[in-house]
Short mmCIF file of C-alpha atoms and ligand atoms in Angstrom, two decimals:
data_model
loop_
_atom_site.label_atom_id
_atom_site.label_comp_id
_atom_site.label_asym_id
_atom_site.label_seq_id
_atom_site.Cartn_x
_atom_site.Cartn_y
_atom_site.Cartn_z
CA UNK B 1 -62.49 132.28 141.80
CA UNK B 2 -62.74 129.29 144.00
CA UNK B 3 -60.38 126.29 143.91
CA UNK B 4 -61.59 122.93 144.50
CA UNK B 5 -58.93 120.10 144.75
CA UNK B 6 -60.15 116.47 144.40
CA UNK B 7 -58.02 112.92 144.74
CA UNK B 8 -58.28 109.48 143.56
CA UNK B 9 -56.06 107.18 145.17
CA UNK B 10 -52.98 106.41 143.54
CA UNK B 11 -52.95 102.55 142.25
CA UNK B 12 -50.68 99.55 143.54
CA UNK B 13 -49.04 98.51 139.67
CA UNK B 14 -49.41 94.53 141.19
CA UNK B 15 -52.00 94.01 138.66
CA UNK B 16 -54.01 95.94 135.74
CA UNK B 17 -56.48 97.94 136.51
CA UNK B 18 -59.96 96.86 137.13
CA UNK B 19 -63.54 97.87 137.64
CA UNK B 20 -63.27 98.41 141.21
CA UNK B 21 -60.13 101.08 140.66
CA UNK B 22 -62.30 102.62 137.56
CA UNK B 23 -64.98 103.37 140.04
CA UNK B 24 -63.09 105.60 142.53
CA UNK B 25 -61.43 107.18 139.32
CA UNK B 26 -64.89 107.95 137.68
CA UNK B 27 -66.77 109.34 140.86
CA UNK B 28 -63.47 111.73 141.53
CA UNK B 29 -63.52 112.58 137.60
CA UNK B 30 -67.40 113.67 137.66
CA UNK B 31 -66.97 115.82 140.85
CA UNK B 32 -63.84 117.42 139.12
CA UNK B 33 -66.09 117.98 135.86
CA UNK B 34 -69.22 119.06 137.86
CA UNK B 35 -67.11 121.96 139.81
CA UNK B 36 -65.11 122.98 136.80
CA UNK B 37 -68.57 123.44 135.40
CA UNK B 38 -69.68 125.73 138.17
CA UNK B 39 -66.44 127.74 137.09
CA UNK B 40 -64.29 127.05 139.58
CA UNK B 41 -60.43 126.42 139.24
CA UNK B 42 -60.15 122.27 140.01
CA UNK B 43 -57.19 120.31 140.43
CA UNK B 44 -57.99 116.49 140.05
CA UNK B 45 -55.00 113.97 140.65
CA UNK B 46 -54.67 110.27 140.49
CA UNK B 47 -51.55 108.03 139.68
CA UNK B 48 -49.74 105.05 140.63
CA UNK B 49 -48.35 103.27 143.59
CA UNK B 50 -45.48 101.72 142.63
CA UNK B 51 -42.65 100.83 145.61
CA UNK B 52 -42.97 97.92 148.02
CA UNK B 53 -42.78 94.01 148.54
CA UNK B 54 -46.19 93.68 146.61
CA UNK B 55 -45.37 94.77 143.50
CA UNK B 56 -41.66 93.98 143.37
CA UNK B 57 -42.97 90.18 143.90
CA UNK B 58 -45.22 90.80 140.52
CA UNK B 59 -42.62 92.13 139.06
CA UNK B 60 -40.23 88.92 140.10
CA UNK B 61 -43.12 86.70 138.60
CA UNK B 62 -42.83 87.98 135.67
CA UNK B 63 -38.89 88.15 135.07
CA UNK B 64 -38.89 91.82 135.51
CA UNK B 65 -36.97 94.37 136.99
CA UNK B 66 -39.71 96.27 139.63
CA UNK B 67 -38.95 99.59 137.25
CA UNK B 68 -39.49 97.88 134.00
CA UNK B 69 -42.27 96.37 135.15
CA UNK B 70 -43.90 99.20 136.91
CA UNK B 71 -43.43 101.16 133.96
CA UNK B 72 -45.74 98.83 131.54
CA UNK B 73 -48.62 98.59 134.52
CA UNK B 74 -48.28 102.42 135.02
CA UNK B 75 -48.67 102.89 131.34
CA UNK B 76 -52.00 100.30 131.75
CA UNK B 77 -53.17 102.23 133.92
CA UNK B 78 -52.94 105.66 132.36
CA UNK B 79 -54.51 104.06 129.00
CA UNK B 80 -57.38 102.42 131.24
CA UNK B 81 -57.89 106.15 132.21
CA UNK B 82 -57.48 107.58 128.93
CA UNK B 83 -60.05 105.13 127.53
CA UNK B 84 -62.70 106.49 130.37
CA UNK B 85 -62.03 109.98 129.40
CA UNK B 86 -60.40 110.79 133.25
CA UNK B 87 -59.58 114.52 133.35
CA UNK B 88 -57.11 114.31 135.80
CA UNK B 89 -54.45 117.41 136.16
CA UNK B 90 -52.11 115.48 136.61
CA UNK B 91 -50.79 111.43 137.11
CA UNK B 92 -48.19 111.06 139.63
CA UNK B 93 -46.04 108.11 139.77
CA UNK B 94 -44.41 107.04 143.24
CA UNK B 95 -41.29 106.39 141.37
CA UNK B 96 -40.73 110.22 140.05
CA UNK B 97 -37.73 111.81 141.24
CA UNK B 98 -38.93 114.75 142.52
CA UNK B 99 -42.02 112.96 144.43
CA UNK B 100 -39.24 110.58 145.94
CA UNK B 101 -36.93 114.07 146.67
CA UNK B 102 -40.13 115.22 148.70
CA UNK B 103 -40.27 111.79 150.49
CA UNK B 104 -37.04 111.96 151.71
CA UNK B 105 -37.16 115.41 153.06
CA UNK B 106 -40.65 115.18 154.52
CA UNK B 107 -39.70 111.80 156.56
CA UNK B 108 -36.04 113.38 157.48
CA UNK B 109 -38.25 116.53 159.07
CA UNK B 110 -40.29 113.86 160.88
CA UNK B 111 -36.85 112.21 162.35
CA UNK B 112 -35.51 115.29 162.99
CA UNK B 113 -38.90 117.07 164.70
CA UNK B 114 -38.35 114.03 167.10
CA UNK B 115 -41.79 111.81 165.82
CA UNK B 116 -39.53 108.90 164.66
CA UNK B 117 -38.02 106.20 167.35
CA UNK B 118 -35.97 103.09 166.84
CA UNK B 119 -37.94 99.92 168.15
CA UNK B 120 -38.20 96.56 167.05
CA UNK B 121 -41.13 95.36 165.32
CA UNK B 122 -41.92 91.74 165.89
CA UNK B 123 -45.75 90.77 164.31
CA UNK B 124 -47.70 90.11 161.02
CA UNK B 125 -47.46 91.62 157.47
CA UNK B 126 -49.45 91.06 154.36
CA UNK B 127 -47.75 91.73 151.86
CA UNK B 128 -51.00 91.86 149.29
CA UNK B 129 -52.22 94.60 151.79
CA UNK B 130 -48.58 95.83 152.88
CA UNK B 131 -49.85 96.06 155.94
CA UNK B 132 -49.38 95.09 159.30
CA UNK B 133 -51.90 93.20 161.15
CA UNK B 134 -52.52 91.77 164.80
CA UNK B 135 -53.43 88.22 165.64
CA UNK B 136 -57.42 89.54 166.69
CA UNK B 137 -57.55 90.94 163.00
CA UNK B 138 -56.92 87.45 161.24
CA UNK B 139 -59.59 85.12 160.33
CA UNK B 140 -58.40 81.86 160.91
CA UNK B 141 -54.98 82.85 160.52
CA UNK B 142 -55.36 84.37 157.35
CA UNK B 143 -55.92 88.26 156.29
CA UNK B 144 -59.51 89.15 155.95
CA UNK B 145 -58.95 90.95 152.75
CA UNK B 146 -56.47 88.51 150.43
CA UNK B 147 -56.89 85.35 152.17
CA UNK B 148 -53.04 85.35 152.77
CA UNK B 149 -51.35 84.03 155.86
CA UNK B 150 -49.45 87.20 156.86
CA UNK B 151 -45.77 86.91 157.01
CA UNK B 152 -43.95 86.99 160.67
CA UNK B 153 -41.89 89.64 160.56
CA UNK B 154 -38.84 90.61 163.25
CA UNK B 155 -36.48 93.16 162.80
CA UNK B 156 -35.19 96.19 164.13
CA UNK B 157 -37.15 99.74 162.51
CA UNK B 158 -37.95 102.90 162.55
CA UNK B 159 -41.26 103.65 164.11
CA UNK B 160 -43.78 106.94 163.60
CA UNK B 161 -45.15 108.15 167.04
CA UNK B 162 -48.74 107.95 165.98
CA UNK B 163 -50.04 107.04 169.42
CA UNK B 164 -49.11 110.72 170.29
CA UNK B 165 -51.88 112.07 167.83
CA UNK B 166 -54.48 109.99 169.12
CA UNK B 167 -56.39 112.57 171.08
CA UNK B 168 -55.69 115.21 168.57
CA UNK B 169 -57.16 113.37 165.59
CA UNK B 170 -60.26 112.27 167.78
CA UNK B 171 -61.18 115.80 168.45
CA UNK B 172 -60.55 117.08 164.90
CA UNK B 173 -62.90 114.45 163.52
CA UNK B 174 -65.50 114.89 166.27
CA UNK B 175 -65.61 118.44 166.01
CA UNK B 176 -65.73 117.86 162.19
CA UNK B 177 -62.47 119.82 161.17
CA UNK B 178 -61.59 116.58 159.70
CA UNK B 179 -64.81 115.41 158.18
CA UNK B 180 -65.44 111.53 157.37
CA UNK B 181 -68.44 110.55 155.39
CA UNK B 182 -70.23 108.87 155.36
CA UNK B 183 -71.20 108.79 158.57
CA UNK B 184 -71.04 105.12 159.47
CA UNK B 185 -67.15 105.40 158.49
CA UNK B 186 -66.77 108.41 160.62
CA UNK B 187 -68.34 106.30 163.59
CA UNK B 188 -66.26 103.42 162.77
CA UNK B 189 -62.99 105.30 163.33
CA UNK B 190 -64.07 107.55 166.34
CA UNK B 191 -65.13 103.89 167.95
CA UNK B 192 -61.70 102.69 166.89
CA UNK B 193 -59.92 105.99 168.41
CA UNK B 194 -61.91 105.66 171.41
CA UNK B 195 -61.29 102.56 172.33
CA UNK B 196 -58.29 100.87 171.12
CA UNK B 197 -54.74 102.30 172.26
CA UNK B 198 -52.98 103.85 168.81
CA UNK B 199 -49.65 101.85 168.50
CA UNK B 200 -46.92 103.38 166.54
CA UNK B 201 -46.54 102.66 163.16
CA UNK B 202 -43.32 101.18 161.40
CA UNK B 203 -42.11 103.46 158.73
CA UNK B 204 -39.23 101.68 157.40
CA UNK B 205 -38.60 97.99 156.29
CA UNK B 206 -35.20 96.63 155.88
CA UNK B 207 -35.82 93.65 153.40
CA UNK B 208 -37.89 94.99 151.17
CA UNK B 209 -35.04 96.90 148.51
CA UNK B 210 -37.65 98.10 146.09
CA UNK B 211 -38.74 101.89 147.99
CA UNK B 212 -37.49 104.85 148.69
CA UNK B 213 -34.57 104.99 150.92
CA UNK B 214 -34.21 106.25 154.32
CA UNK B 215 -32.44 109.14 154.23
CA UNK B 216 -30.42 108.91 157.47
CA UNK B 217 -30.29 105.09 156.94
CA UNK B 218 -29.51 103.65 153.86
CA UNK B 219 -29.69 100.09 154.38
CA UNK B 220 -33.52 100.41 154.72
CA UNK B 221 -36.57 102.33 152.52
CA UNK B 222 -39.26 103.74 153.72
CA UNK B 223 -42.43 101.78 154.16
CA UNK B 224 -44.97 102.25 151.13
CA UNK B 225 -47.55 103.46 152.54
CA UNK B 226 -45.56 106.92 154.34
CA UNK B 227 -44.48 107.03 150.72
CA UNK B 228 -47.79 106.53 148.94
CA UNK B 229 -49.97 108.64 151.18
CA UNK B 230 -47.52 112.15 150.45
CA UNK B 231 -48.32 111.96 146.86
CA UNK B 232 -51.38 114.11 147.88
CA UNK B 233 -48.82 116.71 148.43
CA UNK B 234 -45.82 115.62 146.22
CA UNK B 235 -48.76 115.41 143.07
CA UNK B 236 -49.44 119.44 143.38
CA UNK B 237 -45.50 120.49 143.06
CA UNK B 238 -44.61 120.14 147.04
CA UNK B 239 -41.34 119.76 147.26
CA UNK B 240 -40.86 118.59 151.12
CA UNK B 241 -41.10 122.13 153.26
CA UNK B 242 -43.95 122.27 155.26
CA UNK B 243 -43.66 126.15 155.07
CA UNK B 244 -43.77 126.12 151.52
CA UNK B 245 -47.33 124.82 150.33
CA UNK B 246 -48.49 124.47 146.74
CA UNK B 247 -51.69 126.80 145.97
CA UNK B 248 -54.48 123.83 145.94
CA UNK B 249 -53.60 122.67 149.35
CA UNK B 250 -55.33 121.20 151.63
CA UNK B 251 -57.78 118.87 149.24
CA UNK B 252 -61.57 119.73 149.41
CA UNK B 253 -62.62 116.04 148.95
CA UNK B 254 -60.29 112.82 149.19
CA UNK B 255 -61.95 109.74 147.36
CA UNK B 256 -61.33 106.19 148.77
CA UNK B 257 -62.67 102.69 149.06
CA UNK B 258 -63.55 101.50 152.49
CA UNK B 259 -60.33 99.14 152.71
CA UNK B 260 -57.97 102.13 153.08
CA UNK B 261 -59.92 104.11 155.75
CA UNK B 262 -57.44 103.70 158.63
CA UNK B 263 -54.21 105.21 156.09
CA UNK B 264 -56.48 107.73 155.25
CA UNK B 265 -58.40 108.27 158.47
CA UNK B 266 -55.86 107.71 160.96
CA UNK B 267 -51.93 107.65 160.01
CA UNK B 268 -52.18 110.77 156.60
CA UNK B 269 -53.78 112.75 159.06
CA UNK B 270 -51.13 112.08 161.96
CA UNK B 271 -48.72 112.79 159.54
CA UNK B 272 -50.15 116.00 158.56
CA UNK B 273 -50.05 117.22 162.17
CA UNK B 274 -47.07 116.18 162.60
CA UNK B 275 -45.68 118.27 159.60
CA UNK B 276 -47.76 120.90 160.89
CA UNK B 277 -49.64 121.14 157.78
CA UNK B 278 -53.38 121.47 157.55
CA UNK B 279 -55.75 118.96 157.25
CA UNK B 280 -57.99 117.55 154.03
CA UNK B 281 -61.41 118.94 154.91
CA UNK B 282 -63.54 115.86 153.56
CA UNK B 283 -63.09 112.26 153.12
CA UNK B 284 -65.39 110.43 151.38
CA UNK B 285 -65.40 106.59 151.62
CA UNK B 286 -67.11 104.62 148.86
CA UNK B 287 -68.33 100.70 149.25
CA UNK B 288 -67.19 98.02 147.32
CA UNK B 289 -68.33 96.45 143.96
CA UNK B 290 -69.01 92.95 144.18
CA UNK B 291 -69.56 89.89 141.76
CA UNK B 292 -72.23 87.80 142.68
CA UNK B 293 -71.79 88.96 146.31
CA UNK B 294 -67.58 87.89 146.21
CA UNK B 295 -65.53 91.07 146.57
CA UNK B 296 -63.28 91.32 143.00
CA UNK B 297 -59.19 90.91 143.30
CA UNK B 298 -56.40 89.40 140.88
CA UNK B 299 -55.83 86.52 143.47
CA UNK B 300 -59.52 85.24 143.40
CA UNK B 301 -59.52 85.67 139.54
CA UNK B 302 -62.45 87.24 139.53
CA UNK B 303 -61.68 90.86 137.98
CA UNK B 304 -63.90 92.61 135.42
CA UNK B 305 -61.55 95.05 133.11
CA UNK B 306 -63.02 97.97 132.36
CA UNK B 307 -61.38 98.40 128.90
CA UNK B 308 -63.41 95.73 127.63
CA UNK B 309 -66.73 97.15 129.26
CA UNK B 310 -65.82 100.28 127.07
CA UNK B 311 -65.85 98.33 123.99
CA UNK B 312 -69.68 97.26 124.75
CA UNK B 313 -70.92 100.36 126.56
CA UNK B 314 -68.90 102.47 125.50
CA UNK B 315 -67.25 105.32 127.72
CA UNK B 316 -70.16 107.28 128.53
CA UNK B 317 -72.09 104.62 128.79
CA UNK B 318 -69.76 102.55 131.30
CA UNK B 319 -69.44 105.67 133.34
CA UNK B 320 -73.19 105.98 133.95
CA UNK B 321 -74.21 102.68 134.89
CA UNK B 322 -71.04 102.32 137.87
CA UNK B 323 -71.81 105.28 139.29
CA UNK B 324 -75.84 105.47 138.87
CA UNK B 325 -76.47 101.71 140.19
CA UNK B 326 -76.31 102.25 143.92
CA UNK B 327 -75.80 104.69 146.59
CA UNK B 328 -71.95 105.81 146.60
CA UNK B 329 -71.44 105.00 150.29
CA UNK B 330 -72.47 101.13 150.10
CA UNK B 331 -71.21 98.03 148.25
CA UNK B 332 -73.01 96.97 145.08
CA UNK B 333 -73.12 94.04 142.97
CA UNK B 334 -72.53 94.33 139.29
CA UNK B 335 -72.89 90.94 138.02
CA UNK B 336 -75.16 89.21 135.30
CA UNK B 337 -77.29 91.23 133.25
CA UNK B 338 -77.84 94.20 135.53
CA UNK B 339 -75.34 96.60 133.29
CA UNK B 340 -77.71 95.34 129.79
CA UNK B 341 -80.87 96.19 131.34
CA UNK B 342 -79.72 99.71 132.51
CA UNK B 343 -78.18 100.61 129.97
CA UNK B 344 -81.17 99.88 127.78
CA UNK B 345 -83.53 101.36 130.20
CA UNK B 346 -81.58 104.61 131.24
CA UNK B 347 -79.88 105.27 127.62
CA UNK B 348 -80.87 103.55 124.95
CA UNK B 349 -85.13 103.87 125.96
CA UNK B 350 -84.43 106.67 127.79
CA UNK B 351 -82.14 109.50 127.09
CA UNK B 352 -81.16 108.54 123.21
CA UNK B 353 -84.73 108.20 122.63
CA UNK B 354 -85.67 111.38 123.64
CA UNK B 355 -83.03 112.74 121.99
CA UNK B 356 -84.14 111.25 118.81
CA UNK B 357 -87.64 111.98 119.38
CA UNK B 358 -87.25 115.76 119.64
CA UNK B 359 -84.98 116.05 117.05
CA UNK B 360 -86.74 114.09 114.23
CA UNK B 361 -89.54 116.87 115.07
CA UNK B 362 -87.54 119.73 115.32
CA UNK B 363 -85.97 119.52 112.05
CA UNK B 364 -89.34 119.71 110.54
CA UNK B 365 -89.65 123.00 111.19
CA UNK B 366 -87.43 126.16 111.04
CA UNK B 367 -86.65 127.33 115.08
CA UNK B 368 -87.80 130.63 115.65
CA UNK B 369 -85.77 131.35 118.65
CA UNK B 370 -87.35 134.87 118.69
CA UNK B 371 -90.47 133.74 119.41
CA UNK B 372 -90.12 131.74 122.52
CA UNK B 373 -92.04 133.27 125.11
CA UNK B 374 -91.07 131.91 128.88
CA UNK B 375 -93.54 128.80 129.75
CA UNK B 376 -93.74 128.85 133.30
CA UNK B 377 -94.14 125.34 133.93
CA UNK B 378 -90.95 124.20 132.38
CA UNK B 379 -89.14 126.86 134.37
CA UNK B 380 -90.78 125.18 137.61
CA UNK B 381 -89.66 121.81 137.08
CA UNK B 382 -86.41 122.57 135.90
CA UNK B 383 -85.57 124.73 138.91
CA UNK B 384 -86.23 122.25 140.71
CA UNK B 385 -84.22 119.65 139.18
CA UNK B 386 -81.02 121.69 139.33
CA UNK B 387 -82.08 122.46 142.87
CA UNK B 388 -81.97 118.58 143.75
CA UNK B 389 -79.42 117.86 141.28
CA UNK B 390 -76.78 120.42 142.93
CA UNK B 391 -77.61 119.29 146.64
CA UNK B 392 -77.15 115.45 145.37
CA UNK B 393 -74.10 116.26 143.85
CA UNK B 394 -72.64 117.95 146.77
CA UNK B 395 -73.35 114.96 149.14
CA UNK B 396 -71.85 113.10 146.56
CA UNK B 397 -75.08 111.15 146.10
CA UNK B 398 -74.47 110.61 142.55
CA UNK B 399 -77.33 107.95 141.83
CA UNK B 400 -79.62 110.42 143.16
CA UNK B 401 -78.36 112.72 140.55
CA UNK B 402 -78.94 110.36 138.14
CA UNK B 403 -82.10 109.59 139.34
CA UNK B 404 -83.22 113.75 139.05
CA UNK B 405 -81.77 113.61 135.69
CA UNK B 406 -84.26 110.60 134.61
CA UNK B 407 -87.13 112.04 135.97
CA UNK B 408 -86.49 115.07 133.87
CA UNK B 409 -86.13 112.50 130.69
CA UNK B 410 -89.65 111.45 131.82
CA UNK B 411 -91.49 114.56 132.26
CA UNK B 412 -89.77 115.58 128.98
CA UNK B 413 -91.30 112.42 127.32
CA UNK B 414 -94.85 113.03 128.68
CA UNK B 415 -94.63 116.47 127.59
CA UNK B 416 -94.19 115.10 123.88
CA UNK B 417 -96.68 112.86 124.48
CA UNK B 418 -99.24 115.22 125.95
CA UNK B 419 -98.68 117.95 123.46
CA UNK B 420 -98.62 116.13 120.35
CA UNK B 421 -96.31 118.19 118.28
CA UNK B 422 -96.74 115.83 115.30
CA UNK B 423 -100.30 116.52 115.24
CA UNK B 424 -99.70 120.33 115.97
CA UNK B 425 -97.56 120.44 112.74
CA UNK B 426 -100.63 120.13 111.02
CA UNK B 427 -103.05 122.23 112.71
CA UNK B 428 -101.10 124.77 114.52
CA UNK B 429 -97.94 125.84 113.73
CA UNK B 430 -97.52 128.54 115.94
CA UNK B 431 -98.01 126.19 118.71
CA UNK B 432 -95.93 123.38 117.34
CA UNK B 433 -92.80 126.10 117.07
CA UNK B 434 -93.55 126.75 120.71
CA UNK B 435 -93.56 122.83 121.99
CA UNK B 436 -90.72 122.48 120.03
CA UNK B 437 -88.91 125.26 121.69
CA UNK B 438 -89.43 124.12 124.82
CA UNK B 439 -88.12 120.71 123.92
CA UNK B 440 -84.78 121.75 122.42
CA UNK B 441 -84.57 123.71 125.55
CA UNK B 442 -85.25 120.57 127.59
CA UNK B 443 -82.54 118.74 125.49
CA UNK B 444 -79.84 121.27 126.61
CA UNK B 445 -80.71 121.46 129.99
CA UNK B 446 -80.12 117.72 129.83
CA UNK B 447 -76.88 117.81 127.92
CA UNK B 448 -75.65 120.02 130.55
CA UNK B 449 -76.92 117.66 133.40
CA UNK B 450 -75.55 114.46 132.02
CA UNK B 451 -72.21 116.62 131.46
CA UNK B 452 -69.97 115.47 134.34
CA UNK B 453 -71.21 111.78 133.69
CA UNK B 454 -70.90 111.45 129.75
CA UNK B 455 -68.98 114.05 128.70
CA UNK B 456 -69.10 113.19 124.91
CA UNK B 457 -72.72 112.47 124.58
CA UNK B 458 -73.24 116.10 125.91
CA UNK B 459 -70.91 117.58 123.81
CA UNK B 460 -72.73 115.64 120.62
CA UNK B 461 -76.26 116.77 121.96
CA UNK B 462 -74.63 120.35 121.79
CA UNK B 463 -73.49 119.58 118.69
CA UNK B 464 -76.98 118.43 117.34
CA UNK B 465 -78.69 122.04 118.52
CA UNK B 466 -76.12 123.77 116.96
CA UNK B 467 -74.43 125.57 120.14
CA UNK B 468 -71.41 123.34 121.15
CA UNK B 469 -69.05 126.54 120.94
CA UNK B 470 -71.48 128.88 123.03
CA UNK B 471 -72.54 126.70 125.61
CA UNK B 472 -69.09 126.09 125.97
CA UNK B 473 -68.14 129.34 126.86
CA UNK B 474 -70.65 129.12 129.85
CA UNK B 475 -70.56 127.86 133.33
CA UNK B 476 -73.62 126.10 135.13
CA UNK B 477 -75.15 129.05 136.80
CA UNK B 478 -75.39 130.66 133.08
CA UNK B 479 -76.44 127.29 131.43
CA UNK B 480 -79.65 126.73 134.13
CA UNK B 481 -81.14 129.41 132.90
CA UNK B 482 -84.24 128.45 130.85
CA UNK B 483 -84.31 130.17 127.34
CA UNK B 484 -81.10 131.71 127.88
CA UNK B 485 -79.77 129.87 124.40
CA UNK B 486 -79.99 131.17 120.69
CA UNK B 487 -79.98 127.13 118.68
CA UNK B 488 -78.07 126.80 115.43
CA UNK B 489 -78.94 124.55 112.94
CA UNK B 490 -80.36 121.30 114.38
CA UNK B 491 -78.71 118.09 113.06
CA UNK B 492 -80.30 114.89 113.39
CA UNK B 493 -76.66 112.95 114.17
CA UNK B 494 -75.96 109.81 115.23
CA UNK B 495 -78.16 107.28 117.33
CA UNK B 496 -76.54 108.23 120.69
CA UNK B 497 -76.99 105.12 122.73
CA UNK B 498 -77.51 102.01 119.96
CA UNK B 499 -79.57 99.13 121.82
CA UNK B 500 -77.84 96.40 123.47
N1 MSP K 601 -52.25 102.23 146.39
C1 MSP K 601 -53.29 101.99 147.69
C2 MSP K 601 -53.36 103.42 147.55
C3 MSP K 601 -52.85 104.78 147.87
S1 MSP K 601 -53.79 105.94 148.18
C4 MSP K 601 -52.05 107.03 148.97
C5 MSP K 601 -54.00 100.96 147.21
N2 MSP K 601 -54.27 100.76 146.10
S2 MSP K 601 -55.24 99.58 145.38
O1 MSP K 601 -54.98 99.53 143.79
O2 MSP K 601 -55.39 98.59 145.86
O3 MSP K 601 -56.65 100.48 145.30
C6 MSP K 601 -57.06 101.61 145.23
C7 MSP K 601 -58.41 101.74 145.10
O4 MSP K 601 -59.45 100.83 144.32
C8 MSP K 601 -59.12 101.97 146.86
O5 MSP K 601 -59.62 103.28 147.12
C9 MSP K 601 -60.04 100.50 146.98
O6 MSP K 601 -60.78 100.54 147.68
C10 MSP K 601 -60.38 100.93 145.37
N3 MSP K 601 -61.02 99.21 144.82
C11 MSP K 601 -60.41 97.83 144.90
N4 MSP K 601 -61.18 96.88 144.68
C12 MSP K 601 -62.35 97.48 144.69
C13 MSP K 601 -63.44 97.25 144.52
N5 MSP K 601 -64.01 95.51 144.09
N6 MSP K 601 -64.66 98.03 144.65
C14 MSP K 601 -64.64 99.27 144.60
N7 MSP K 601 -63.67 100.22 145.03
C15 MSP K 601 -62.27 99.12 145.06
O7 MSP K 601 -55.07 100.40 148.24
#
């Protein structure tokens, strides 16, 4: 059985989860569920990033200890992900003892292998980003992401010799051993690696206490990003020994937002090269959610709480809206009425209405599973749909997948209009049964296709068709076969998506 390891980032616990965080996590969940549906052995990791100056600062403001604060905030993330039906296999916290121990071992290893040197760091640090900036990178003296004036840091510290990996990295990225997508993001990194000389990165902080102590120098803690990046290994149970890698290593896909690209495309693979650990196969970088064109952030006070959105749209509804609105790689605006309009169009009037329409007709007659004859037109259509569906899914083009699903819903709706089963019911009962069989089969296929996005609705449809337990035993390849099911007792059930 082939394996599939997918990671979402681990989230800073300096604030509560917002819809931007939910975006990456839902996308990773859709991939995880899709690959499970194909029968692969999937491991999906996410969690919380809890050390560093930024978290310590938030805890202090709330008059709590960093640990108390992290416990509370980490629980908020877990709660949000449960509300959104995120099916992670493990939720890692960087304050987990086994993570801390493994990070120490790995850092010690880098030190022993000569990849760490002592030096003096003088420069600028943005606590909100938890990163160093050069003057050139600032806009009007402020961090471009947070509009915060970075603090001047001048301290003796330890550096990771990032510069030693510049050529190796460029080669691996160019020859696509380490794939970065979309192309625009890959070009950004290869451009950077071609034109600028990589500087070594400071991996210790002296004035920060909330972190993992450097194993050979207790007066300092390990830079939060080194600690955080290693979660992708420790989250699989890795204990810090490069010779003993977990069975799921390396990740097939790592999902991140564009703001943390350099950490994942430069520092992370360099650390792995230094430790002689195979690199992830693919890094996929998505765009940002904006509100009225503005970035969403705690500092700007314009964040949207995903848990509140679930109360309006349901978990399935929100998952669908977030991923079907615009291409995954680019920025998209989520303000105003758009969600309502799209919810009503795609879900209430689209999928929900088709299901209700077909079931209302279907309960009028007993289903003659045995009378089924293969209908070429449907088989052709569904084969085409699945082909495009799977290709788009492999490319992480979630909005194209969603379009394919909606096209098939429209195709099914047209079939109802053309065949007029309510008329056939009175004039040609045998034909009526054939038409209904095709329509029920189309609902079953739709239920499969929406499963990664809307697992609850998918199960509800299976239930309404009386086939929940039998479908659960199948993998996608079997399920795609037109006519591979015997329907059970049809139940009309509740309205799937009440109009808003
Ligand atoms: N803790 C680091 C990641 C460490 S991974 C080893 C971090 N955390 S974060 O909480 O600030 O952001 C986590 C993810 O959320 C990032 O991928 C980021 O791109 C994403 N997003 C944050 N705001 C977002 C939007 N407004 N829109 C889309 N994604 C956004 O960075």
